[in-house]
Amino acid sequence: MARIKALLVGIDDYPASVAQPLGGCRNDVAEAHRLLTDLAGERADVRVLLDAEATVGAVTDAVLNHLGAAGEGDVALLWFSGHGTQEVATGGDLLIEATGLNQALVCVDGPLPDKRLGALLDRVAAGGAQVTAVLDCCHSGGATREAELTARYAPPRPGWDLSGARAAGGPARHVLLAASRLDEPSYEGWFDGRRHGAFTHALIGAVRAAGPAATCRELLAGAAARVQRAGSTQHPVLWPDLPGGGADRPLLGGGGTVREAALPHLLRCGADGWEVDCGAVHGLREGAAGAEGTAFAVLDEGPGRGVVRALEVSAARTLVVPVDWEPEPERVYPVALSAVALPPASVTVDGSPQDVAALAAALGPLVRLVEGPQEARGLHFRVRVRDGWARVLRRDGTEFTPALPLRAPVDAERVADCLDHLTHWHQLRDLTPRPSLLDGLVELEIRRWDSGEPLRPDAAGEIVCPYGADGRPPWVSIRLHNRSPDRTLWCVLLDLTDGYAADPVLFPGHFIGPGHTGYALDGDPVRLSLPASRPAVPGAEARDWLKLVVADRELNTRPFRLPPWQAATGRRILGPVLGAAGRWTTVTVPVRTLVP
């Protein structure tokens, strides 16, 4: 069975020259240690650093040598409770710190920059271990806002260098469960008669309630709901939240594997009651009227599980009420959309009565069967069935995809899956909110890599990027400028391809500070190329739609990810040349890559 190498760091007794003292960090470590003992027993090899022991050098050494001893299939867990700090970023750090700030943990003798810590944890992960960091400290913020709570924030001292070293290109190999957003304090206070970090207290409770099979994603959702119900204003964060990665593994391993497909939505009991992390930004109709007829089905097997009905849809969430069952308030449930009052797409079927009946039975909630195009609204498909093959056609008769077999019930489900996939892709591409105060605050700019010249749309509204005379694909720089003088805004940039794929790989979701700029791929060049299945011959082309979604809070990005419908078309997501809310708005920029 997999081993667990755990490093628990708690600092209450800070020197006056470093930071103000705290009162709950040692208690956090004691509870985390007890949790590991109860759930992992002899599998857990725990090292603890408290107060004066927790120097920058000691923490660094313990990460490399204690956590670094975790091998293939093992778990390496860092749990830090103490102060965090920040300072203004400069130079090259601005390419990867879109907030305009560098962050660091505050050890007993000074700062450990987050970029340096991330590089250390990725070195541990390179050995094959599942690496997770739980950080209960401020990543930014200021004075305490609530009399009963103390902010775990230390102002930077003269001489502190928080810049760290920039990590090598490619995605992070570790998973972070953080107590708060980059622009928020995290707090400690009295819980059950003892001082604790609000996040640590909530996360440990969520782990004990959910059991060992719960993933980091589910635990973070449960902990965030507990923090809200406790009255704290901080918002815990999971990073990176890529589906099928470390976020979808159990926190303590124990034989759990990455789930094949991350479930799109989670049901939890928040401060305002039961809610699902799906809202208008994911394609639902906003408001109480938009919620009518919308429902989600719980996917976990178990007695008494059922359906929740939508009450009101906001930008990022839907308030719901359980129908004929009572969910446990301490649990988090994976759910999927099961009904909408007005499906966004319709389909007519030209085939035998058996074909029509088979497809009607297989359709999901996003597509409704109609008798003729006169009943269609918005996106409409025509399915023509001949000789055991189904062709999915547009209104003008052209094909969306190559023909699909339709000879058995499983084939009907495949055709229905295709219609659902195409509907989801079009929903993302055409996603448009109501007028918002955020409209126009973030500018999406594409520049030539060689000259830095901004690219402008042509008469058709597309940005055309031709291959070079030497046959090389074009390179560009993609930048997101926050023009607001006072708003920190959360942005995600989706790449929607003409192979019906969608991915936020360019800018996966991050806050951009007022007056600052976020860079796709952390400032590395973005290569625009044809998919491997399309030879780069004169006249060949590929289309992308860059969809910028801007909000005043984080959004659930899992529904923004779609694989290409046909693997044969070749996966084409704009990629690197090197290595790998209450209010919201969108910007869409069509891009055409052309071989002259």
Coordinates of C-alpha atoms in Angstrom, one line a residue:
M1 CA 0.0 0.0 0.0
A2 CA 1.2 3.5 -0.8
R3 CA 3.2 5.3 1.9
I4 CA 2.3 8.9 3.1
K5 CA 5.2 11.2 3.7
A6 CA 3.8 14.3 5.5
L7 CA 5.5 17.5 6.6
L8 CA 3.4 19.6 9.1
V9 CA 4.6 23.1 9.8
G10 CA 2.9 25.4 12.4
I11 CA 4.2 28.7 13.6
D12 CA 2.6 30.7 16.4
D13 CA 5.6 32.2 18.1
Y14 CA 7.1 34.6 15.5
P15 CA 9.9 37.0 16.5
A16 CA 8.8 40.6 16.6
S17 CA 11.2 41.4 13.8
V18 CA 9.4 39.0 11.5
A19 CA 5.6 39.1 12.3
Q20 CA 3.0 39.3 14.9
P21 CA 2.3 36.1 16.9
L22 CA -0.6 33.8 16.1
G23 CA -2.5 31.4 18.3
G24 CA -4.0 28.6 16.3
C25 CA -1.2 27.2 14.1
R26 CA 0.2 24.6 16.5
N27 CA -3.4 23.5 17.1
D28 CA -3.8 23.1 13.3
V29 CA -0.8 20.9 13.1
A30 CA -1.9 18.8 16.1
E31 CA -5.3 18.2 14.4
A32 CA -3.8 17.4 11.0
H33 CA -1.4 14.9 12.7
R34 CA -4.4 13.3 14.5
L35 CA -6.3 13.1 11.2
L36 CA -3.3 11.3 9.5
T37 CA -3.0 8.9 12.4
D38 CA -6.7 8.1 12.4
L39 CA -7.1 7.6 8.6
A40 CA -3.7 6.4 7.5
G41 CA -2.2 4.7 10.6
E42 CA 1.2 3.2 10.0
R43 CA 1.2 4.3 6.4
A44 CA 1.9 7.8 7.5
D45 CA 5.5 9.0 8.2
V46 CA 5.0 12.4 9.7
R47 CA 7.6 15.1 10.4
V48 CA 6.6 18.2 12.4
L49 CA 8.3 21.6 12.5
L50 CA 6.9 24.0 15.1
D51 CA 7.8 27.6 15.8
A52 CA 11.6 28.1 16.1
E53 CA 12.2 24.8 14.2
A54 CA 10.4 26.1 11.1
T55 CA 13.2 28.1 9.4
V56 CA 13.3 28.6 5.7
G57 CA 16.3 26.3 5.6
A58 CA 14.6 23.6 7.7
V59 CA 11.4 23.7 5.7
T60 CA 13.3 23.5 2.4
D61 CA 15.4 20.6 3.6
A62 CA 12.4 18.7 4.9
V63 CA 10.6 19.2 1.6
L64 CA 13.6 17.9 -0.4
N65 CA 14.6 15.1 1.9
H66 CA 11.5 14.0 3.8
L67 CA 8.8 14.5 1.2
G68 CA 11.4 13.8 -1.5
A69 CA 11.7 10.2 -0.1
A70 CA 8.2 9.5 -1.4
G71 CA 8.4 7.3 -4.5
E72 CA 6.2 6.1 -7.3
G73 CA 2.6 5.8 -6.1
D74 CA 3.3 7.3 -2.7
V75 CA 1.7 10.5 -1.2
A76 CA 3.7 13.6 -0.2
L77 CA 1.7 16.1 1.9
L78 CA 2.8 19.5 3.0
W79 CA 0.6 21.3 5.6
F80 CA 1.6 24.9 6.5
S81 CA -0.2 27.0 9.1
G82 CA 1.3 30.4 9.7
H83 CA 1.6 33.9 8.1
G84 CA 1.7 34.7 4.5
T85 CA 2.9 37.9 2.8
Q86 CA 3.1 39.8 -0.5
E87 CA 4.9 42.6 -2.2
V88 CA 4.8 44.3 -5.6
A89 CA 6.2 42.2 -8.4
T90 CA 8.6 43.7 -10.9
G91 CA 10.5 42.6 -14.1
G92 CA 10.0 39.1 -15.4
D93 CA 7.7 38.2 -12.4
L94 CA 5.0 40.3 -14.0
L95 CA 4.7 37.7 -16.8
I96 CA 3.4 35.1 -14.3
E97 CA 2.0 37.3 -11.5
A98 CA -1.0 38.9 -13.2
T99 CA -2.1 40.4 -9.9
G100 CA 1.1 42.4 -9.9
L101 CA 2.1 40.9 -6.5
N102 CA 4.6 38.2 -5.4
Q103 CA 3.5 36.0 -2.6
A104 CA 5.4 34.0 0.1
L105 CA 5.0 31.8 3.1
V106 CA 6.5 33.4 6.2
C107 CA 8.8 31.0 8.1
V108 CA 10.1 31.9 11.5
D109 CA 13.1 33.6 10.1
G110 CA 11.7 35.1 6.9
P111 CA 9.9 34.5 3.6
L112 CA 9.8 31.3 1.4
P113 CA 8.6 32.6 -2.0
D114 CA 5.7 30.6 -3.4
K115 CA 7.5 30.2 -6.8
R116 CA 10.4 28.6 -5.0
L117 CA 8.2 26.4 -2.9
G118 CA 6.3 25.3 -6.1
A119 CA 9.6 24.4 -7.8
L120 CA 10.6 22.3 -4.7
L121 CA 7.3 20.5 -4.7
D122 CA 7.5 19.7 -8.4
R123 CA 10.9 18.2 -7.8
V124 CA 9.3 15.9 -5.3
A125 CA 6.5 15.0 -7.8
A126 CA 9.1 14.2 -10.5
G127 CA 9.9 11.1 -8.5
G128 CA 6.4 9.8 -9.1
A129 CA 4.7 10.8 -5.9
Q130 CA 1.3 12.4 -5.6
V131 CA 2.1 15.8 -4.1
T132 CA -0.4 18.0 -2.3
A133 CA 0.2 21.2 -0.3
V134 CA -2.4 22.6 2.2
L135 CA -1.5 26.3 2.9
D136 CA -3.5 28.0 5.7
C137 CA -2.0 31.5 5.5
C138 CA -2.7 34.7 3.7
H139 CA -1.5 35.1 0.1
S140 CA -2.5 38.8 0.3
G141 CA -4.7 41.1 2.3
G142 CA -4.3 43.5 5.1
A143 CA -5.7 44.4 8.5
T144 CA -8.3 42.2 10.3
R145 CA -11.8 42.9 9.1
E146 CA -13.6 41.0 11.9
A147 CA -13.0 41.5 15.6
E148 CA -13.3 37.8 16.4
L149 CA -10.9 36.7 13.7
T150 CA -7.1 37.3 13.2
A151 CA -5.7 37.6 9.7
R152 CA -2.7 35.4 9.0
Y153 CA -0.8 38.1 7.2
A154 CA 2.6 39.6 7.8
P155 CA 3.6 42.9 6.0
P156 CA 6.8 42.4 4.1
R157 CA 10.0 43.6 5.9
P158 CA 12.8 45.6 4.3
G159 CA 15.2 43.3 2.6
W160 CA 12.8 40.5 2.0
D161 CA 13.0 39.1 -1.6
L162 CA 9.8 37.4 -2.6
S163 CA 10.6 37.0 -6.3
G164 CA 11.9 33.5 -6.1
A165 CA 13.0 31.6 -9.2
R166 CA 10.7 31.2 -12.1
A167 CA 9.8 27.5 -12.5
A168 CA 10.5 25.7 -15.8
G169 CA 7.8 25.7 -18.4
G170 CA 4.9 23.3 -18.2
P171 CA 2.0 22.7 -15.8
A172 CA 2.5 22.3 -12.1
R173 CA 3.0 18.7 -10.9
H174 CA 1.6 19.3 -7.4
V175 CA -1.9 20.3 -6.2
L176 CA -2.5 23.2 -3.9
L177 CA -5.4 23.6 -1.4
A178 CA -5.1 27.3 -0.3
A179 CA -7.0 29.0 2.5
S180 CA -7.9 32.1 0.4
R181 CA -7.7 33.9 -2.9
L182 CA -4.6 35.9 -3.8
D183 CA -6.4 39.1 -2.9
E184 CA -7.8 38.0 0.5
P185 CA -6.6 37.3 4.0
S186 CA -7.2 34.0 5.7
Y187 CA -8.3 34.0 9.3
E188 CA -7.9 32.1 12.5
G189 CA -10.4 32.2 15.4
W190 CA -12.1 30.1 18.1
F191 CA -13.7 26.8 16.9
D192 CA -15.0 24.2 19.4
G193 CA -13.2 25.9 22.2
R194 CA -9.7 26.1 20.6
R195 CA -8.0 28.5 18.2
H196 CA -7.6 27.2 14.7
G197 CA -7.3 28.4 11.2
A198 CA -10.8 28.7 9.7
F199 CA -9.7 26.8 6.6
T200 CA -7.8 24.0 8.5
H201 CA -10.8 23.5 10.8
A202 CA -13.2 23.3 7.8
L203 CA -10.9 21.0 5.7
I204 CA -10.3 18.5 8.5
G205 CA -14.1 18.4 9.1
A206 CA -14.7 17.9 5.4
V207 CA -12.2 15.0 5.3
R208 CA -13.7 13.2 8.3
A209 CA -17.2 13.6 6.9
A210 CA -16.4 12.5 3.3
G211 CA -14.2 9.5 4.0
P212 CA -10.9 8.4 2.4
A213 CA -12.3 8.1 -1.2
A214 CA -13.2 11.8 -1.6
T215 CA -11.0 13.7 -4.0
C216 CA -9.2 17.0 -3.4
R217 CA -11.8 18.7 -5.5
E218 CA -14.7 17.4 -3.4
L219 CA -12.9 18.1 -0.2
L220 CA -12.1 21.7 -1.2
A221 CA -15.8 22.3 -2.1
G222 CA -16.9 20.9 1.2
A223 CA -14.3 22.9 3.2
A224 CA -15.3 26.1 1.3
A225 CA -18.9 25.6 2.2
R226 CA -18.0 25.1 5.9
V227 CA -15.9 28.3 5.8
Q228 CA -18.9 30.2 4.4
R229 CA -21.3 28.8 7.0
A230 CA -18.9 29.7 9.8
G231 CA -19.1 33.4 8.7
S232 CA -15.6 33.9 7.3
T233 CA -15.2 36.0 4.2
Q234 CA -12.3 34.1 2.7
H235 CA -12.7 31.8 -0.3
P236 CA -10.6 28.7 -0.4
V237 CA -8.9 27.8 -3.7
L238 CA -7.9 24.6 -5.5
W239 CA -5.1 24.9 -8.0
P240 CA -4.6 23.6 -10.6
D241 CA -8.2 22.3 -11.1
L242 CA -7.5 20.5 -14.3
P243 CA -9.9 17.5 -14.6
G244 CA -8.4 14.1 -14.4
G245 CA -5.3 15.4 -12.6
G246 CA -4.2 15.5 -9.0
A247 CA -7.3 17.4 -8.1
D248 CA -9.3 14.3 -8.8
R249 CA -7.3 12.0 -6.6
P250 CA -8.0 11.2 -2.9
L251 CA -6.1 13.5 -0.6
L252 CA -4.3 10.6 1.2
G253 CA -4.1 8.2 -1.7
G254 CA -5.0 4.8 -0.4
G255 CA -5.4 3.0 -3.7
G256 CA -7.5 5.8 -5.3
T257 CA -6.8 6.5 -8.9
V258 CA -7.4 9.6 -11.0
R259 CA -11.0 9.5 -12.1
E260 CA -11.4 8.9 -15.9
A261 CA -13.5 12.0 -16.3
A262 CA -14.0 14.7 -13.6
L263 CA -17.7 15.1 -12.8
P264 CA -18.8 18.5 -14.0
H265 CA -20.7 19.9 -11.0
L266 CA -20.8 19.6 -7.3
L267 CA -23.8 20.0 -4.9
R268 CA -23.0 21.4 -1.4
C269 CA -24.6 23.2 1.5
G270 CA -23.4 26.8 1.5
A271 CA -24.2 29.9 3.5
D272 CA -27.4 30.4 1.5
G273 CA -28.5 26.8 1.4
W274 CA -28.0 24.0 -1.1
E275 CA -26.2 25.1 -4.2
V276 CA -24.6 23.7 -7.4
D277 CA -21.5 25.2 -8.9
C278 CA -23.2 25.8 -12.3
G279 CA -24.6 29.1 -13.3
A280 CA -25.3 31.5 -16.2
V281 CA -21.7 31.5 -17.2
H282 CA -22.1 27.8 -17.9
G283 CA -25.1 28.3 -20.2
L284 CA -28.1 28.3 -17.8
R285 CA -30.7 31.1 -18.0
E286 CA -30.1 33.7 -15.3
G287 CA -32.6 34.5 -12.5
A288 CA -35.5 32.8 -10.8
A289 CA -37.4 32.6 -14.1
G290 CA -34.5 30.9 -15.8
A291 CA -34.3 28.3 -13.0
E292 CA -37.8 27.0 -13.7
G293 CA -37.7 23.5 -15.1
T294 CA -33.9 23.1 -14.4
A295 CA -32.8 20.1 -12.3
F296 CA -29.7 18.2 -11.4
A297 CA -29.4 14.5 -10.6
V298 CA -27.0 13.1 -8.0
L299 CA -24.6 10.7 -9.6
D300 CA -23.3 8.8 -6.6
E301 CA -25.0 5.5 -5.9
G302 CA -26.7 5.1 -2.6
P303 CA -30.0 5.0 -0.8
G304 CA -32.1 8.1 -0.8
R305 CA -30.1 9.9 -3.5
G306 CA -32.2 11.8 -6.0
V307 CA -32.8 15.1 -7.7
V308 CA -32.4 18.7 -6.8
R309 CA -34.6 21.4 -8.4
A310 CA -33.2 24.9 -9.3
L311 CA -34.6 27.9 -7.5
E312 CA -32.5 30.7 -8.8
V313 CA -29.6 30.9 -11.2
S314 CA -26.8 33.5 -10.7
A315 CA -23.5 33.9 -12.6
A316 CA -21.5 31.1 -11.0
R317 CA -24.0 29.0 -9.0
T318 CA -27.6 27.8 -8.8
L319 CA -29.5 27.7 -5.6
V320 CA -31.4 24.4 -5.4
V321 CA -33.9 22.4 -3.2
P322 CA -33.8 18.6 -2.8
V323 CA -36.8 16.8 -4.2
D324 CA -38.1 14.0 -1.9
W325 CA -34.8 13.3 -0.2
E326 CA -32.6 14.8 2.5
P327 CA -28.9 15.3 1.7
E328 CA -26.4 15.4 4.5
P329 CA -25.2 19.0 5.0
E330 CA -21.7 17.9 5.7
R331 CA -21.3 16.0 2.4
V332 CA -20.6 17.1 -1.2
Y333 CA -22.4 15.3 -4.0
P334 CA -21.4 15.1 -7.7
V335 CA -24.3 16.0 -9.9
A336 CA -25.1 16.4 -13.6
L337 CA -27.7 18.5 -15.4
S338 CA -30.8 16.3 -15.8
A339 CA -33.5 18.8 -17.1
V340 CA -33.9 22.3 -18.5
A341 CA -37.1 24.0 -19.3
L342 CA -36.1 25.1 -22.8
P343 CA -33.2 23.0 -24.3
P344 CA -30.8 25.2 -26.3
A345 CA -30.8 22.9 -29.3
S346 CA -33.3 20.9 -31.4
V347 CA -33.1 18.1 -33.9
T348 CA -35.2 16.6 -36.6
V349 CA -34.6 12.9 -37.7
D350 CA -35.1 11.8 -41.2
G351 CA -35.2 8.0 -40.9
S352 CA -37.4 5.1 -40.0
P353 CA -39.8 5.2 -37.1
Q354 CA -37.4 2.9 -35.3
D355 CA -34.5 5.3 -35.9
V356 CA -36.6 8.2 -34.6
A357 CA -37.7 6.3 -31.5
A358 CA -34.1 5.1 -30.7
L359 CA -32.7 8.6 -30.9
A360 CA -35.6 10.2 -29.0
A361 CA -34.9 7.8 -26.1
A362 CA -31.2 8.5 -26.1
L363 CA -31.3 12.3 -26.2
G364 CA -30.0 14.3 -23.2
P365 CA -31.5 17.4 -21.6
L366 CA -29.7 19.9 -24.0
V367 CA -31.4 18.7 -27.2
R368 CA -35.1 18.2 -27.9
L369 CA -36.7 16.3 -30.8
V370 CA -39.0 18.3 -33.0
E371 CA -41.1 17.3 -36.0
G372 CA -39.8 20.0 -38.4
P373 CA -37.5 23.0 -38.6
Q374 CA -40.4 25.4 -38.1
E375 CA -40.4 24.3 -34.5
A376 CA -36.7 24.9 -34.0
R377 CA -35.2 27.8 -32.0
G378 CA -31.5 28.7 -32.2
L379 CA -29.2 25.8 -32.8
H380 CA -30.8 23.1 -34.9
F381 CA -29.5 19.7 -36.2
R382 CA -30.8 17.5 -39.0
V383 CA -30.0 13.8 -38.6
R384 CA -30.4 11.9 -41.9
V385 CA -30.3 8.1 -41.5
R386 CA -29.6 5.9 -44.6
D387 CA -28.3 2.3 -44.8
G388 CA -27.3 2.2 -41.1
W389 CA -25.4 5.5 -41.1
A390 CA -26.5 8.8 -39.5
R391 CA -25.3 12.1 -40.9
V392 CA -25.5 15.1 -38.6
L393 CA -26.3 18.1 -40.8
R394 CA -26.6 21.9 -40.5
R395 CA -29.7 23.7 -41.7
D396 CA -27.9 24.2 -45.1
G397 CA -27.3 20.5 -45.5
T398 CA -23.5 20.5 -44.8
E399 CA -22.1 18.0 -42.3
F400 CA -21.1 18.9 -38.8
T401 CA -19.0 15.6 -38.5
P402 CA -18.3 12.5 -40.5
A403 CA -21.2 10.0 -40.6
L404 CA -21.9 7.8 -37.5
P405 CA -23.1 4.2 -37.5
L406 CA -26.7 3.7 -36.4
R407 CA -27.5 0.0 -36.3
A408 CA -27.9 -0.7 -32.6
P409 CA -29.1 1.0 -29.4
V410 CA -25.5 1.8 -28.4
D411 CA -25.2 3.6 -31.8
A412 CA -28.1 5.8 -30.9
E413 CA -26.4 6.8 -27.7
R414 CA -23.3 7.7 -29.7
V415 CA -25.3 9.9 -32.0
A416 CA -27.0 11.6 -29.0
D417 CA -23.6 12.1 -27.4
C418 CA -22.5 13.8 -30.6
L419 CA -25.5 16.2 -30.6
D420 CA -24.8 16.9 -26.9
H421 CA -21.1 17.6 -27.6
L422 CA -21.9 20.0 -30.5
T423 CA -24.5 21.8 -28.4
H424 CA -22.1 22.3 -25.5
W425 CA -19.4 23.6 -27.9
H426 CA -21.8 26.1 -29.5
Q427 CA -23.0 27.2 -26.1
L428 CA -19.4 28.0 -25.1
R429 CA -18.7 29.8 -28.4
D430 CA -21.9 31.9 -28.3
L431 CA -21.9 32.5 -24.5
T432 CA -23.1 36.1 -24.0
P433 CA -24.2 37.6 -20.7
R434 CA -26.6 40.5 -20.1
P435 CA -25.0 44.0 -20.0
S436 CA -22.5 44.1 -17.1
L437 CA -20.5 46.6 -15.2
L438 CA -17.5 44.5 -16.3
D439 CA -18.0 45.0 -20.0
G440 CA -14.9 46.5 -21.7
L441 CA -12.7 46.3 -18.6
V442 CA -10.4 43.6 -19.9
E443 CA -8.9 43.8 -23.4
L444 CA -7.7 40.7 -25.3
E445 CA -4.7 41.6 -27.5
I446 CA -2.8 39.3 -30.0
R447 CA 0.6 40.5 -31.1
R448 CA 3.1 39.1 -33.6
W449 CA 5.9 37.5 -31.7
D450 CA 8.7 38.7 -33.9
S451 CA 7.7 42.4 -34.1
G452 CA 5.3 42.9 -31.2
E453 CA 2.8 44.5 -33.6
P454 CA -0.8 44.1 -32.6
L455 CA -3.0 42.1 -35.0
R456 CA -6.2 43.7 -36.2
P457 CA -9.4 41.9 -37.4
D458 CA -10.0 41.9 -41.2
A459 CA -13.3 42.9 -42.8
A460 CA -14.8 39.6 -41.8
G461 CA -14.0 40.2 -38.2
E462 CA -11.3 37.5 -38.1
I463 CA -7.6 37.8 -37.2
V464 CA -5.7 36.1 -40.0
C465 CA -2.3 34.6 -39.1
P466 CA -0.5 33.2 -42.2
Y467 CA 2.3 30.7 -42.2
G468 CA 5.7 32.2 -43.1
A469 CA 7.3 31.9 -46.5
D470 CA 9.6 29.3 -45.1
G471 CA 6.6 27.1 -44.1
R472 CA 6.9 27.8 -40.4
P473 CA 3.6 28.3 -38.4
P474 CA 3.0 31.8 -36.9
W475 CA 4.0 32.6 -33.4
V476 CA 2.0 35.2 -31.4
S477 CA 1.9 36.7 -27.9
I478 CA -1.6 36.8 -26.3
R479 CA -2.2 39.4 -23.5
L480 CA -5.1 40.2 -21.3
H481 CA -5.1 43.9 -20.1
N482 CA -7.2 44.8 -17.1
R483 CA -8.1 48.4 -17.8
S484 CA -10.0 48.9 -14.5
P485 CA -8.4 51.4 -12.1
D486 CA -9.7 49.6 -9.0
R487 CA -11.1 46.1 -9.8
T488 CA -9.1 42.8 -9.5
L489 CA -10.8 40.6 -12.1
W490 CA -10.8 36.8 -12.6
C491 CA -10.2 35.7 -16.2
V492 CA -10.1 32.5 -18.2
L493 CA -9.3 32.3 -21.9
L494 CA -10.8 29.4 -23.8
D495 CA -9.5 28.1 -27.1
L496 CA -12.4 26.7 -29.1
T497 CA -11.3 24.8 -32.2
D498 CA -13.0 23.9 -35.5
G499 CA -12.7 20.2 -34.3
Y500 CA -15.3 21.1 -31.6
A501 CA -12.7 21.1 -28.8
A502 CA -12.5 23.6 -26.0
D503 CA -9.7 24.1 -23.5
P504 CA -8.5 26.9 -21.2
V505 CA -4.9 25.9 -21.6
L506 CA -3.8 29.4 -22.7
F507 CA -4.9 31.2 -19.5
P508 CA -6.5 28.6 -17.2
G509 CA -8.2 31.0 -14.7
H510 CA -6.4 33.6 -12.6
F511 CA -7.0 37.0 -11.1
I512 CA -5.5 40.0 -12.9
G513 CA -4.9 43.1 -10.8
P514 CA -6.2 46.6 -11.8
G515 CA -3.9 48.1 -14.4
H516 CA -2.0 44.9 -14.9
T517 CA -1.7 42.3 -17.7
G518 CA -2.0 38.6 -17.8
Y519 CA 0.0 36.7 -20.4
A520 CA -1.1 33.5 -22.1
L521 CA 1.3 30.6 -21.3
D522 CA 3.1 32.8 -18.8
G523 CA 4.5 35.0 -21.6
D524 CA 5.9 32.2 -23.8
P525 CA 5.1 32.3 -27.5
V526 CA 1.8 30.7 -28.7
R527 CA 2.2 28.6 -31.8
L528 CA -0.7 28.7 -34.3
S529 CA -0.5 25.5 -36.5
L530 CA -2.7 23.2 -38.4
P531 CA -3.6 19.9 -36.8
A532 CA -1.5 16.9 -37.8
S533 CA -4.3 15.5 -40.0
R534 CA -4.2 18.6 -42.3
P535 CA -1.2 18.9 -44.5
A536 CA 0.3 22.5 -44.6
V537 CA -0.4 22.9 -48.3
P538 CA -1.5 26.2 -50.0
G539 CA -5.1 27.1 -49.0
A540 CA -5.2 24.9 -45.9
E541 CA -6.6 26.6 -42.9
A542 CA -7.8 26.1 -39.3
R543 CA -10.1 28.2 -37.2
D544 CA -10.1 29.0 -33.5
W545 CA -12.4 31.2 -31.4
L546 CA -10.7 32.7 -28.4
K547 CA -13.3 33.2 -25.7
L548 CA -12.4 35.4 -22.8
V549 CA -14.6 35.1 -19.7
V550 CA -14.3 37.8 -17.1
A551 CA -15.8 37.6 -13.6
D552 CA -15.5 39.1 -10.2
R553 CA -14.9 35.6 -8.6
E554 CA -13.6 32.2 -9.6
L555 CA -15.7 30.0 -11.8
N556 CA -16.0 26.3 -12.2
T557 CA -13.9 25.7 -15.3
R558 CA -14.6 22.0 -15.8
P559 CA -17.6 22.6 -18.1
F560 CA -15.3 24.8 -20.2
R561 CA -13.2 21.7 -21.3
L562 CA -14.2 19.6 -24.3
P563 CA -12.0 17.1 -26.1
P564 CA -12.2 17.0 -29.9
W565 CA -15.3 15.2 -31.1
Q566 CA -13.4 12.9 -33.5
A567 CA -9.9 11.8 -32.5
A568 CA -9.2 11.4 -36.2
T569 CA -9.3 15.1 -36.7
G570 CA -6.2 15.5 -34.6
R571 CA -6.1 17.3 -31.3
R572 CA -5.4 21.0 -31.9
I573 CA -5.3 23.3 -29.0
L574 CA -3.2 26.4 -29.4
G575 CA -0.1 25.5 -27.5
P576 CA 3.4 26.6 -26.3
V577 CA 6.5 26.5 -28.4
L578 CA 8.5 25.6 -25.3
G579 CA 7.4 23.1 -22.7
A580 CA 4.0 22.6 -22.1
A581 CA -19.4 35.9 -9.4
G582 CA -21.8 38.0 -9.2
R583 CA -20.9 39.8 -12.4
W584 CA -19.4 38.5 -15.6
T585 CA -18.8 39.3 -19.2
T586 CA -17.2 37.7 -22.3
V587 CA -15.1 38.7 -25.4
T588 CA -14.8 36.5 -28.5
V589 CA -12.0 36.8 -31.0
P590 CA -12.1 34.6 -34.2
V591 CA -8.6 33.5 -35.4
R592 CA -7.9 31.9 -38.8
T593 CA -4.5 30.2 -39.4
L594 CA -3.9 30.1 -43.1
V595 CA -1.3 28.6 -45.4
P596 CA -0.9 31.1 -48.3

